[in-house]
mmCIF file of C-alpha atoms and ligand atoms in Angstrom:
data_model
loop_
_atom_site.group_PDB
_atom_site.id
_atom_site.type_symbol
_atom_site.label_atom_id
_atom_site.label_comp_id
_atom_site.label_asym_id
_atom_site.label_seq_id
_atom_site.Cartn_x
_atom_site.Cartn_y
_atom_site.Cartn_z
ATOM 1 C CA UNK V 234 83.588 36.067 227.247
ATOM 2 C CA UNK V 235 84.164 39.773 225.359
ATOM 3 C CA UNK V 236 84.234 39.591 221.778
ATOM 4 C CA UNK V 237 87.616 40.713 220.623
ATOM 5 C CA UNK V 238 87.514 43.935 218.559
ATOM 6 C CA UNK V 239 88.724 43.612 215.102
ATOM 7 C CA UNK V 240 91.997 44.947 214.312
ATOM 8 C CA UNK V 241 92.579 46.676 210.914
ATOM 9 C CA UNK V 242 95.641 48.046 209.026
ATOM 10 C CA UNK V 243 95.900 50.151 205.409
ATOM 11 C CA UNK V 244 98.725 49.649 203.501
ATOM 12 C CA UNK V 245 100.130 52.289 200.904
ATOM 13 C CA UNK V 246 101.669 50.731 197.664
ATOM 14 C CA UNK V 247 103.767 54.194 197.449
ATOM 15 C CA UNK V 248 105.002 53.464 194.241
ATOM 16 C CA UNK V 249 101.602 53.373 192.533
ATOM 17 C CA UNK V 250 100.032 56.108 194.234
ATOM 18 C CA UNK V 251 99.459 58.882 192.381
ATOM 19 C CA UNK V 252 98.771 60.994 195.174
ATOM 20 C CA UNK V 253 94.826 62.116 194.045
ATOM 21 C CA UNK V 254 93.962 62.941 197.794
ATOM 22 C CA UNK V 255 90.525 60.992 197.072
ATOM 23 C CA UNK V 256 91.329 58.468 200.029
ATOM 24 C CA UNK V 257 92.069 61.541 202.205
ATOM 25 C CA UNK V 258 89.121 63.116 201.879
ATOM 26 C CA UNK V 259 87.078 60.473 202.241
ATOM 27 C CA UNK V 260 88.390 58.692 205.116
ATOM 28 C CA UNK V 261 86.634 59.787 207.970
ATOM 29 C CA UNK V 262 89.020 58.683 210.757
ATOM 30 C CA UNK V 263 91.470 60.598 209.125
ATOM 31 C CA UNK V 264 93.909 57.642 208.965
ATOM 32 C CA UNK V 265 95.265 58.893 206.336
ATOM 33 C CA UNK V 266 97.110 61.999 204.739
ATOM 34 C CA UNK V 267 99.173 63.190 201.702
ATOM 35 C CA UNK V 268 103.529 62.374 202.561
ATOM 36 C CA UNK V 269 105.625 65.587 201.702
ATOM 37 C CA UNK V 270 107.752 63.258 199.909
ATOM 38 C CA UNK V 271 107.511 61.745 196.411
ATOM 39 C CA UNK V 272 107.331 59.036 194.811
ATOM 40 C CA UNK V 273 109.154 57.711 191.961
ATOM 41 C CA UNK V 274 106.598 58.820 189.378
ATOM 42 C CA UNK V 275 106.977 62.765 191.334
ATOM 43 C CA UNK V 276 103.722 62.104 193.544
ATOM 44 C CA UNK V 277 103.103 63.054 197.034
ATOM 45 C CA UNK V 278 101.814 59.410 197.575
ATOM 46 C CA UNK V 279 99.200 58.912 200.418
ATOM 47 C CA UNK V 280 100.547 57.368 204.114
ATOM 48 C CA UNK V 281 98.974 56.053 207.233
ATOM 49 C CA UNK V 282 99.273 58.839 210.406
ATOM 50 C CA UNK V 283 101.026 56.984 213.316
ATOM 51 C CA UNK V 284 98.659 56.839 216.161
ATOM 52 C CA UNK V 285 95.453 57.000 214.100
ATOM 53 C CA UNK V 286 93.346 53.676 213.675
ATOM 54 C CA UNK V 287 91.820 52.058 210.575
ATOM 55 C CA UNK V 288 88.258 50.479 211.445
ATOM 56 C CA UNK V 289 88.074 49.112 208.084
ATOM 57 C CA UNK V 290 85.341 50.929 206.526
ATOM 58 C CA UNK V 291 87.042 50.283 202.892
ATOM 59 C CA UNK V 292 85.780 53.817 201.669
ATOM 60 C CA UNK V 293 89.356 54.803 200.914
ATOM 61 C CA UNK V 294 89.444 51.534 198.724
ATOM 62 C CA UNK V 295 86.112 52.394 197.154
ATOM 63 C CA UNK V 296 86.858 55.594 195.737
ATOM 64 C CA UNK V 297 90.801 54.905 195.122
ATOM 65 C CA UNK V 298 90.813 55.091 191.439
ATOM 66 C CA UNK V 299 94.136 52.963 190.969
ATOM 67 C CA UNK V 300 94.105 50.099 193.023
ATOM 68 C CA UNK V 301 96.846 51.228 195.529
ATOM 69 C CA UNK V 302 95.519 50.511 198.943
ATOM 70 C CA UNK V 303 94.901 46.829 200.848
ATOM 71 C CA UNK V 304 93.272 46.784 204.326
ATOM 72 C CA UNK V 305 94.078 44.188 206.389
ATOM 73 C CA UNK V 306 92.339 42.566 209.528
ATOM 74 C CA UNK V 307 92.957 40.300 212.403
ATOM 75 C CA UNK K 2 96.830 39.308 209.259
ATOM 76 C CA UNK K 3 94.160 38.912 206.521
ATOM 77 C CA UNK K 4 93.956 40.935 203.486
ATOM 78 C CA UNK K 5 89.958 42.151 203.192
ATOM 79 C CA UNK K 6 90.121 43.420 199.250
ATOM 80 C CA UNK K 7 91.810 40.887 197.233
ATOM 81 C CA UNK K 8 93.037 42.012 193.509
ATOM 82 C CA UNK K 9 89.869 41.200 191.166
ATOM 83 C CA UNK K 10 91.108 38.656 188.980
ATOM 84 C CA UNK K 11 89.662 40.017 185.340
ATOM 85 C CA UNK K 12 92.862 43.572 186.189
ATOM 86 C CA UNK K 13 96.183 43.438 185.154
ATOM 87 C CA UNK K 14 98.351 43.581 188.578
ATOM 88 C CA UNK K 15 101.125 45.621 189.094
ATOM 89 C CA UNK K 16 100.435 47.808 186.145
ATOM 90 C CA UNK K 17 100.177 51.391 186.710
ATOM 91 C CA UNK K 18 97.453 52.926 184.353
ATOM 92 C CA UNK K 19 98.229 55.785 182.212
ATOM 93 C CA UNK K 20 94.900 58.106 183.648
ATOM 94 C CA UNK K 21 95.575 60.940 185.397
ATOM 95 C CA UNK K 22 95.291 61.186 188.820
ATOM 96 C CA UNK K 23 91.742 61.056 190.265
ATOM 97 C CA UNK K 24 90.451 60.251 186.979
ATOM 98 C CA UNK K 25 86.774 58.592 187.322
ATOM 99 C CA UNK K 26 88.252 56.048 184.326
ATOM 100 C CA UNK K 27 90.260 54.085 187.063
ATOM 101 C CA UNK K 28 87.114 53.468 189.197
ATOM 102 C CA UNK K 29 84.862 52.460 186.423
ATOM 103 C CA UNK K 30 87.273 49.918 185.447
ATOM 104 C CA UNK K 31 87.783 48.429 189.027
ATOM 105 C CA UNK K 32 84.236 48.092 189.415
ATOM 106 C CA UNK K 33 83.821 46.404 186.008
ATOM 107 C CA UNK K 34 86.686 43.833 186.866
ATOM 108 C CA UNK K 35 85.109 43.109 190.287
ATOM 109 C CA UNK K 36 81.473 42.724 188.947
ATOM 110 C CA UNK K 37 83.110 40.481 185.962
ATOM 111 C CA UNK K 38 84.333 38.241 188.783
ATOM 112 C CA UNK K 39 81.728 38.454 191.174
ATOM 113 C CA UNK K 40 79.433 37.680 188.668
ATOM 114 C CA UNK K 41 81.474 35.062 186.857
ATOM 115 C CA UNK K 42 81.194 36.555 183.014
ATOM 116 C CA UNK K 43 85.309 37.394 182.805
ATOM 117 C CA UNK K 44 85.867 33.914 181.298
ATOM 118 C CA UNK K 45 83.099 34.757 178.391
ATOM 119 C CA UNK K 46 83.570 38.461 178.203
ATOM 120 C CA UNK K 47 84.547 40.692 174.756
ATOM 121 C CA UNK K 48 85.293 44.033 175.857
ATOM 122 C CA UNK K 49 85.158 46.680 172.979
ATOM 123 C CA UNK K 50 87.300 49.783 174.228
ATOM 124 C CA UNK K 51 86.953 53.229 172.669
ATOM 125 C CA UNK K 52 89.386 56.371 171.230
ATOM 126 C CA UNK K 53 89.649 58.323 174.102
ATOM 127 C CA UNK K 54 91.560 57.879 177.121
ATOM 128 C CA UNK K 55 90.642 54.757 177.868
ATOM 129 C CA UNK K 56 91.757 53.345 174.278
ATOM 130 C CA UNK K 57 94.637 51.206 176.322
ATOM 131 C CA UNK K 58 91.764 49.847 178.506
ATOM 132 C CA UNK K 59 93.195 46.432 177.177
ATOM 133 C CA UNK K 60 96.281 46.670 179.392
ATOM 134 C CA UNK K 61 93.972 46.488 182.547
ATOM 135 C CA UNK K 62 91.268 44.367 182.055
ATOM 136 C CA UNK K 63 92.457 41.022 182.397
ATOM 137 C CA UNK K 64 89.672 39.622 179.448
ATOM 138 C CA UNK K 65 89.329 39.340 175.841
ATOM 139 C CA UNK K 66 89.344 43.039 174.160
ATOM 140 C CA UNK K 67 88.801 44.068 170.362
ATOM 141 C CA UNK K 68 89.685 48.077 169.530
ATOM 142 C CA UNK K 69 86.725 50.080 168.134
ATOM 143 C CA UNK K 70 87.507 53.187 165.431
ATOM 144 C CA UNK K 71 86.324 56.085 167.339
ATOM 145 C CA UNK K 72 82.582 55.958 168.160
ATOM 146 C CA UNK K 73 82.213 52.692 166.115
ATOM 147 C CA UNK K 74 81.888 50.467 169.219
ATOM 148 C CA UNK K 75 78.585 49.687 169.343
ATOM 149 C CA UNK K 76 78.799 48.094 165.794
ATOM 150 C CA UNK K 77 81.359 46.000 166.248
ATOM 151 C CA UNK K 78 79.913 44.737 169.774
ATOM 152 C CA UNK K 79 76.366 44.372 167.609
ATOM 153 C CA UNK K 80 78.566 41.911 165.806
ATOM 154 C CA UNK K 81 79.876 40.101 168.563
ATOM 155 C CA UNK K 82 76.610 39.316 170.179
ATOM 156 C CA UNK K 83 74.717 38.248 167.137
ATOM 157 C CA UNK K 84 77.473 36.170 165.946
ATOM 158 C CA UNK K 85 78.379 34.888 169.804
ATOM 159 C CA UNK K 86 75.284 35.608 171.475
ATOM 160 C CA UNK K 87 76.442 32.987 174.328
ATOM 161 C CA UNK K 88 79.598 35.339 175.230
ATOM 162 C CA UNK K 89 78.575 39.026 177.415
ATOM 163 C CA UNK K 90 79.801 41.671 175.477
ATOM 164 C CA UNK K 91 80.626 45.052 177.091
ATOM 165 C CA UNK K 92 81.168 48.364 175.228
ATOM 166 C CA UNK K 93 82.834 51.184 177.215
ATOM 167 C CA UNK K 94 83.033 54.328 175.711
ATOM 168 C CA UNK K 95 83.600 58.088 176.337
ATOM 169 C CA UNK K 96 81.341 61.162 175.681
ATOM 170 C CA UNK K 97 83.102 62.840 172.746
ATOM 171 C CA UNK K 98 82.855 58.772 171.287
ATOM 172 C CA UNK K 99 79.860 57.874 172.296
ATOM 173 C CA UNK K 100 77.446 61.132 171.397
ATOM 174 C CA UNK K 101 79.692 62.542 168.796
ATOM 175 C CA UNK K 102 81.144 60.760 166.619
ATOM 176 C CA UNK K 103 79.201 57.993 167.620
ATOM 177 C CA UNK K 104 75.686 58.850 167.485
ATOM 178 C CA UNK K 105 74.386 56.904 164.819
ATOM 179 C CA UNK K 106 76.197 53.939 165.875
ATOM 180 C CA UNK K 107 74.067 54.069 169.168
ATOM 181 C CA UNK K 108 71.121 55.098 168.543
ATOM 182 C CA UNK K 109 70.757 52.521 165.921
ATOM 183 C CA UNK K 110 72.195 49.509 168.214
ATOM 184 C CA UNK K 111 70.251 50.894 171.288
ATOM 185 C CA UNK K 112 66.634 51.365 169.076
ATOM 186 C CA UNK K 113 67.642 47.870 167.846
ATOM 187 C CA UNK K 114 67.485 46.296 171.407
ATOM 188 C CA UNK K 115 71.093 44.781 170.674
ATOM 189 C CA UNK K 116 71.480 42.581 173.937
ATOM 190 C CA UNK K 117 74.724 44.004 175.327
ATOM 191 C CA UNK K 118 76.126 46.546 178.193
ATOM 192 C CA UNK K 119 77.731 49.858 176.764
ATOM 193 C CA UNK K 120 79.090 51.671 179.947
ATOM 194 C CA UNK K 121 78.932 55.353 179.151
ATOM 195 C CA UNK K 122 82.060 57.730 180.858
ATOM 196 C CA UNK K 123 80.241 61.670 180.378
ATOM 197 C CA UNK K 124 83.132 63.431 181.544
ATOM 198 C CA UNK K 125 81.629 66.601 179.821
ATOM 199 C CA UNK K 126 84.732 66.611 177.473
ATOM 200 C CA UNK K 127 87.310 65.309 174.754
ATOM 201 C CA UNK K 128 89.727 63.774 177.199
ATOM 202 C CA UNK K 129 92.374 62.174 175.492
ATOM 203 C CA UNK K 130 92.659 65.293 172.733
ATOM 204 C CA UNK K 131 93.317 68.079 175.280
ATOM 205 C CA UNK K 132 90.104 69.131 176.929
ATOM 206 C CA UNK K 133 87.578 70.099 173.716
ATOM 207 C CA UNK K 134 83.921 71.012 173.934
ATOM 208 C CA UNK K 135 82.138 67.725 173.785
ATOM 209 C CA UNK K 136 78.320 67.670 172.659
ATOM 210 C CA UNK K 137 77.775 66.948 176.921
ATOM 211 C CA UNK K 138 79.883 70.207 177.936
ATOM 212 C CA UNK K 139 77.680 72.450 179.857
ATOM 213 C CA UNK K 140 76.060 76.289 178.748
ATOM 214 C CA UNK K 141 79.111 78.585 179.812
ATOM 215 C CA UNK K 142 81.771 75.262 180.301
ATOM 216 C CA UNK K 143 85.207 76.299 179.482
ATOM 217 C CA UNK K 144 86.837 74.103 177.257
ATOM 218 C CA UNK K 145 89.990 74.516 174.714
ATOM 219 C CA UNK K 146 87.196 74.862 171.718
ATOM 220 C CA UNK K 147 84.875 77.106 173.787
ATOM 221 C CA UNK K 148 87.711 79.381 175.089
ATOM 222 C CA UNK K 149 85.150 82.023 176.544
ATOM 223 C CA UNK K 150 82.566 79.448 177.537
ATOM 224 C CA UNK K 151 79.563 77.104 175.051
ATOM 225 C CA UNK K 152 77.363 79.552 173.979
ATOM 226 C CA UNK K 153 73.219 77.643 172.967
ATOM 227 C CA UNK K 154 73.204 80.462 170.084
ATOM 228 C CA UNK K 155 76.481 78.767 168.173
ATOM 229 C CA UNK K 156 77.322 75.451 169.790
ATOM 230 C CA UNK K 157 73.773 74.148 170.867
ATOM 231 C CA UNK K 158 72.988 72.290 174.160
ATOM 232 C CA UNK K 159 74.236 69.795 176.604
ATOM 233 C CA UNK K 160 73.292 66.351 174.594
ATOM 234 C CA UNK K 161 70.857 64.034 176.556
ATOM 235 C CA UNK K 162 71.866 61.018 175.119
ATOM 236 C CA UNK K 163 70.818 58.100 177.725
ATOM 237 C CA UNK K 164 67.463 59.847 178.063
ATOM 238 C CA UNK K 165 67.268 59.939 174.571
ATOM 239 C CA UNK K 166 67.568 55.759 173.842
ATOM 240 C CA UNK K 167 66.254 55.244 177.332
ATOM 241 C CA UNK K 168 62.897 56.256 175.163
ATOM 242 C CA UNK K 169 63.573 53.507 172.953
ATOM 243 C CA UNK K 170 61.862 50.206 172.904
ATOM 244 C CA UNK K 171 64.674 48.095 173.023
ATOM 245 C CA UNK K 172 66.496 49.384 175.644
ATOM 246 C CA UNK K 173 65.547 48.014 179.076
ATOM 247 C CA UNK K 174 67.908 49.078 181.546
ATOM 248 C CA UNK K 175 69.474 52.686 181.324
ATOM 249 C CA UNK K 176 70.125 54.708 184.262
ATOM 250 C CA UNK K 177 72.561 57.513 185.197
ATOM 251 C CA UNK K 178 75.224 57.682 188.258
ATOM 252 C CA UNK K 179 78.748 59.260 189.051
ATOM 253 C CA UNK K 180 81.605 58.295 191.209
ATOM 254 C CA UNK K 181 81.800 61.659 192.941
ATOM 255 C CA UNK K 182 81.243 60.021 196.582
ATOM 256 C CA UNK K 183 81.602 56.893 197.832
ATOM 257 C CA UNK K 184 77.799 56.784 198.176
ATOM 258 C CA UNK K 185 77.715 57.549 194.676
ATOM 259 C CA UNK K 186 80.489 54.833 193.786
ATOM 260 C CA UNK K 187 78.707 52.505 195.408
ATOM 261 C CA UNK K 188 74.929 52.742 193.710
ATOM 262 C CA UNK K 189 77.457 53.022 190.580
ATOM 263 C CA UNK K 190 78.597 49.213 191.514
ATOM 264 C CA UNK K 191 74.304 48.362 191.301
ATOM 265 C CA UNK K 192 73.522 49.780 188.174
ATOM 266 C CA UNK K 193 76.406 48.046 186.226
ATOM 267 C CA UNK K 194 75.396 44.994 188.055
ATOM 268 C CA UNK K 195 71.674 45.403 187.209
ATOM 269 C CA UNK K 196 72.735 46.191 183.399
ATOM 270 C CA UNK K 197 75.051 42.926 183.182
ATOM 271 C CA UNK K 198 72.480 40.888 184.991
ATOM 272 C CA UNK K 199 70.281 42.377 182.206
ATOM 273 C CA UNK K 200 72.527 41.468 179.497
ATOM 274 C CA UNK K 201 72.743 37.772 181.314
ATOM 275 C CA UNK K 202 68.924 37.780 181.585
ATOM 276 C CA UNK K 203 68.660 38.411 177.749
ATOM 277 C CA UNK K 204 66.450 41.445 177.955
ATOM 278 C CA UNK K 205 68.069 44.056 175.566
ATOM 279 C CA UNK K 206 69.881 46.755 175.744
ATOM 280 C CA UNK K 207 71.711 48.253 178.669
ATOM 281 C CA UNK K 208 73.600 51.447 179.409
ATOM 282 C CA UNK K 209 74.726 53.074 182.484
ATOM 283 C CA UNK K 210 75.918 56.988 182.056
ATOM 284 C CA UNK K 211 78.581 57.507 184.976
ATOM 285 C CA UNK K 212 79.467 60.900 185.645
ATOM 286 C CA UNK K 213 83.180 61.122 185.763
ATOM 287 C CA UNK K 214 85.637 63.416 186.662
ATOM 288 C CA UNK K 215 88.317 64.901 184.399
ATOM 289 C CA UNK K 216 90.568 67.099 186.724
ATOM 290 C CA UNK K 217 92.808 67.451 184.274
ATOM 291 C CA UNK K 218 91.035 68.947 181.501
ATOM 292 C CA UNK K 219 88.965 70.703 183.990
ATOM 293 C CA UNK K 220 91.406 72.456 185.441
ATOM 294 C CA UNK K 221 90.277 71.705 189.064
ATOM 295 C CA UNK K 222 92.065 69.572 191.745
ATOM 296 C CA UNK K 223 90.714 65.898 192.498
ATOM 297 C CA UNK K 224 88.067 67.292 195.575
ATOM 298 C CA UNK K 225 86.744 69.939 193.891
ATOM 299 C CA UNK K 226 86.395 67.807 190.428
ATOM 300 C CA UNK K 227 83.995 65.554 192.946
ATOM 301 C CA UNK K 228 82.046 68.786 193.791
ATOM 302 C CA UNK K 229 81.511 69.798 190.756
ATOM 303 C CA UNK K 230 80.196 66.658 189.201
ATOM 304 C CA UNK K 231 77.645 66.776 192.340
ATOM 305 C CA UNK K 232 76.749 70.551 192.119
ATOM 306 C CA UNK K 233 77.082 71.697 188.593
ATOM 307 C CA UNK K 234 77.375 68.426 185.911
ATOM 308 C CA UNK K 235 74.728 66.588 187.939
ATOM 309 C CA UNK K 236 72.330 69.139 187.976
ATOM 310 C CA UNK K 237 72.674 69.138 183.980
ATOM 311 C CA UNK K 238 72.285 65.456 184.019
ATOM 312 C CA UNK K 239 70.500 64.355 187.189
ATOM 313 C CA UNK K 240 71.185 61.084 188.609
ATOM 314 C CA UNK K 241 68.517 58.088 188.849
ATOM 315 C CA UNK K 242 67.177 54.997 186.518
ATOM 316 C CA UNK K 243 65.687 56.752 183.067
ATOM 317 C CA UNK K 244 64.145 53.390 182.416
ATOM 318 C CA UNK K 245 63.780 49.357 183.743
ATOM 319 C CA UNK K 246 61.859 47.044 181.580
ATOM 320 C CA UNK K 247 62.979 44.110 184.153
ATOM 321 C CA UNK K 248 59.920 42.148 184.715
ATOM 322 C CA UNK K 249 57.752 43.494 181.890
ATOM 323 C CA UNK K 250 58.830 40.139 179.441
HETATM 324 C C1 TPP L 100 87.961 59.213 163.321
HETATM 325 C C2 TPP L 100 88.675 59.893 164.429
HETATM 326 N N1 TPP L 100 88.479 61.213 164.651
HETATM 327 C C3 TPP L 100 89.100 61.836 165.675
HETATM 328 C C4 TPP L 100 89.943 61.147 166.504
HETATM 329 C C5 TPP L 100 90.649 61.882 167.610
HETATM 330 N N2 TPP L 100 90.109 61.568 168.929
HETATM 331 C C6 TPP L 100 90.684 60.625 169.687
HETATM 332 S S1 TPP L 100 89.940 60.491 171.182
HETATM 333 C C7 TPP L 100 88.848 61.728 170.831
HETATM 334 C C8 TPP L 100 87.830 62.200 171.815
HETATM 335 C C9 TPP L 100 87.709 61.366 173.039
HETATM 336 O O1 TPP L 100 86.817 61.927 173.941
HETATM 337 P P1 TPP L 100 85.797 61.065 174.791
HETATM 338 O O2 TPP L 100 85.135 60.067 173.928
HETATM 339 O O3 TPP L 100 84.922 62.003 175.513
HETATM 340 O O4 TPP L 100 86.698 60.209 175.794
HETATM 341 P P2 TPP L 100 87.649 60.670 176.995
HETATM 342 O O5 TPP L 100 89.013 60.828 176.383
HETATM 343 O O6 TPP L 100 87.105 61.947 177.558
HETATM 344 O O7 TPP L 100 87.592 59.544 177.960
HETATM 345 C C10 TPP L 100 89.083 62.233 169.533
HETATM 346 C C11 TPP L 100 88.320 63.320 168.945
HETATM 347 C C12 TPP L 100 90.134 59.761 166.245
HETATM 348 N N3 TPP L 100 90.909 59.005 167.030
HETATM 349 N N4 TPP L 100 89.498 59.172 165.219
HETATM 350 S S1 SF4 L 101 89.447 51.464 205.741
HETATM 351 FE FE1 SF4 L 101 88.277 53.275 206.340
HETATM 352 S S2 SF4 L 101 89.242 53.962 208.225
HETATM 353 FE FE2 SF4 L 101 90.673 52.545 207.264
HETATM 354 S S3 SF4 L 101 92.030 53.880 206.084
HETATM 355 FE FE3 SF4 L 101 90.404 53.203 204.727
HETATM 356 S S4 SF4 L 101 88.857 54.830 204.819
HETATM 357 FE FE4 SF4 L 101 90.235 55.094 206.573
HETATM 358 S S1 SF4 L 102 93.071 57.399 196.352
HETATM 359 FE FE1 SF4 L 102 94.662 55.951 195.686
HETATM 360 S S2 SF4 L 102 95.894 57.034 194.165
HETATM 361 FE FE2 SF4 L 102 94.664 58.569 195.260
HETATM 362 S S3 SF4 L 102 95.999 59.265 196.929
HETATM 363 FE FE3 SF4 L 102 94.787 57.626 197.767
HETATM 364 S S4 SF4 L 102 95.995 55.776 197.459
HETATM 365 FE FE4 SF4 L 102 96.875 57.355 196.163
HETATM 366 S S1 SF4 L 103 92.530 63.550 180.503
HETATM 367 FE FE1 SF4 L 103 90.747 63.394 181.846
HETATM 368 S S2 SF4 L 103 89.651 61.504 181.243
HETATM 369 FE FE2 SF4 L 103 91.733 61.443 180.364
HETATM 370 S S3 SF4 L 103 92.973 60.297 181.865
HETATM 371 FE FE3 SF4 L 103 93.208 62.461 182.330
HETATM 372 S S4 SF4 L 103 91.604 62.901 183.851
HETATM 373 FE FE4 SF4 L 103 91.083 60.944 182.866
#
């Protein structure tokens, strides 16, 4: 039987994003990218790209310096 | 689905620390809280936090926390141990703290072989104050107090402070890192868990010097703060274990 391939998903807290770009540098896939909008604190918070999949490297968790981002699997 | 990086238990959720964005600060302190977890020390911790931006450090970490007078944090964590020397005692501290004001306070607790963990933030400035020249700010660094650039012939040179008590007897675990990369982030997470497992082991002292960005004061954006730390601060300071007496007692 084929192994089913993991699934992963990266969540944004918005709200506590303060929009550093660090995760989008750094994630290679390029899953994620800087919104136009802002947030409540006047960021342009980070967002996942439609389309675009996560394979759950956790680098953009690693180098996020405020705790905003969960990856989840399944 | 299933979340893969829980909250570490020893940080404050939900609150939204005052550091600027992409300041190296916030990734120190995650990596503390997750080795204080990992490592289960949260529950017998004293933190010591510094004056400098991270003098609120005691509304994130989710552990006991005592406020230091600016550079005085290796005294009162000298303290600490010798009158708790069953509880791990961590002293964080910036540059302008630490190798300023500071100086005699370390040298004498790090020649003394006091047997805790300072982590050291060299973020070649006076954050919290506005940006001044710091005794770590490079030949020809900008700052608010060196308007035109640190000139040797007036303001002396970048202060090697870890190399300087890595000399030192009682220190048996110093090395220097930065969390410019996740590379770098991650042999960041080893040293601070080979200088608490040092502390834990009873060795002596043990200080990790993590280069740490300051885009704020350094008037770069977030990417190129990372490239600087790796092409400029770094080559100041190079990276790698100054000493490692693990073993020799
Ligand atoms: C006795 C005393 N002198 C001066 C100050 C002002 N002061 C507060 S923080 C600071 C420098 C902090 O710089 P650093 O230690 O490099 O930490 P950073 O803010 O860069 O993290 C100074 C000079 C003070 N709080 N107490
Ligand atoms: S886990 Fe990896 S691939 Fe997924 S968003 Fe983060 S950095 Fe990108
Ligand atoms: S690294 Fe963190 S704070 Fe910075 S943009 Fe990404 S999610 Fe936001
Ligand atoms: S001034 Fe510099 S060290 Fe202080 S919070 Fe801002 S970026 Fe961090």
């Amino acid at each position: 039987m084929a192994k089913k391939k993991k699934k992963y998903q990266v969540i944004v807290n918005q709200e506590a994003c303060k929009g550093c770009n660090l995760c989008v540098e750094f994630c290679k896939p390029e899953v994620l990218r800087t919104s136009e909008n802002l947030n409540k604190m006047g960021y342009n918070y980070a967002e996942p790209v439609a389309g675009k999949d996560c394979n759950g490297c956790m680098i953009c968790t690693l180098v996020c310096p405020d705790l905003v981002l969960e990856v989840y699997y399944e | 689905m299933k979340l893969k990086n829980e909250w570490p238990k020893y940080y404050k959720k939900d609150v939204v620390t005052h550091y600027c964005p992409g300041c190296g600060h916030g990734i120190v302190h995650r990596i503390v809280a997750e080795l204080l977890e990992e490592m289960d020390l949260g529950k017998r911790t004293i933190g010591v936090n510094p004056a400098g931006c991270a003098v609120l450090a005691y509304n994130y970490f989710d552990i006991d926390m005592i406020e230091a007078a600016h550079g005085r944090g290796t005294a009162i964590a000298t303290g600490i141990k010798r009158a708790r020397p069953d509880l791990f005692v961590l002293s964080y501290q910036g540059d302008g703290d630490l190798s300023a004001i500071g100086t005699a306070e370390t040298i004498h607790s790090a020649n003394r072989g006091e047997k805790f963990t300072v982590i050291f933030i060299n973020n070649a400035v006076y954050g919290m104050t506005g940006g001044q020249m710091a005794p770590t700010s490079l030949i020809d660094q900008r700052t608010t107090t060196s308007p035109l650039g640190r000139e040797p012939g007036v303001d002396g040179y970048p202060l090697h402070i870890t190399d300087i008590v890595s000399e030192f007897k009682g220190v048996a675990y110093a090395e220097r890192v930065s969390v410019s990369s996740p590379k770098n982030i991650r042999r960041t997470k080893k040293a601070i868990e080979i200088a608490f497992q040092t502390q834990v082991d009873d060795l002596g002292y043990s200080i990790i010097e993590v280069l740490s960005a300051c885009p704020t004061n350094w008037k770069m954006d977030t990417i190129e703060s990372c490239k600087w730390i790796d092409n400029v601060l770094s080559e100041e300071f190079p990276l790698g274990v100054l000493t490692d007496k693990r073993g020799q007692k």
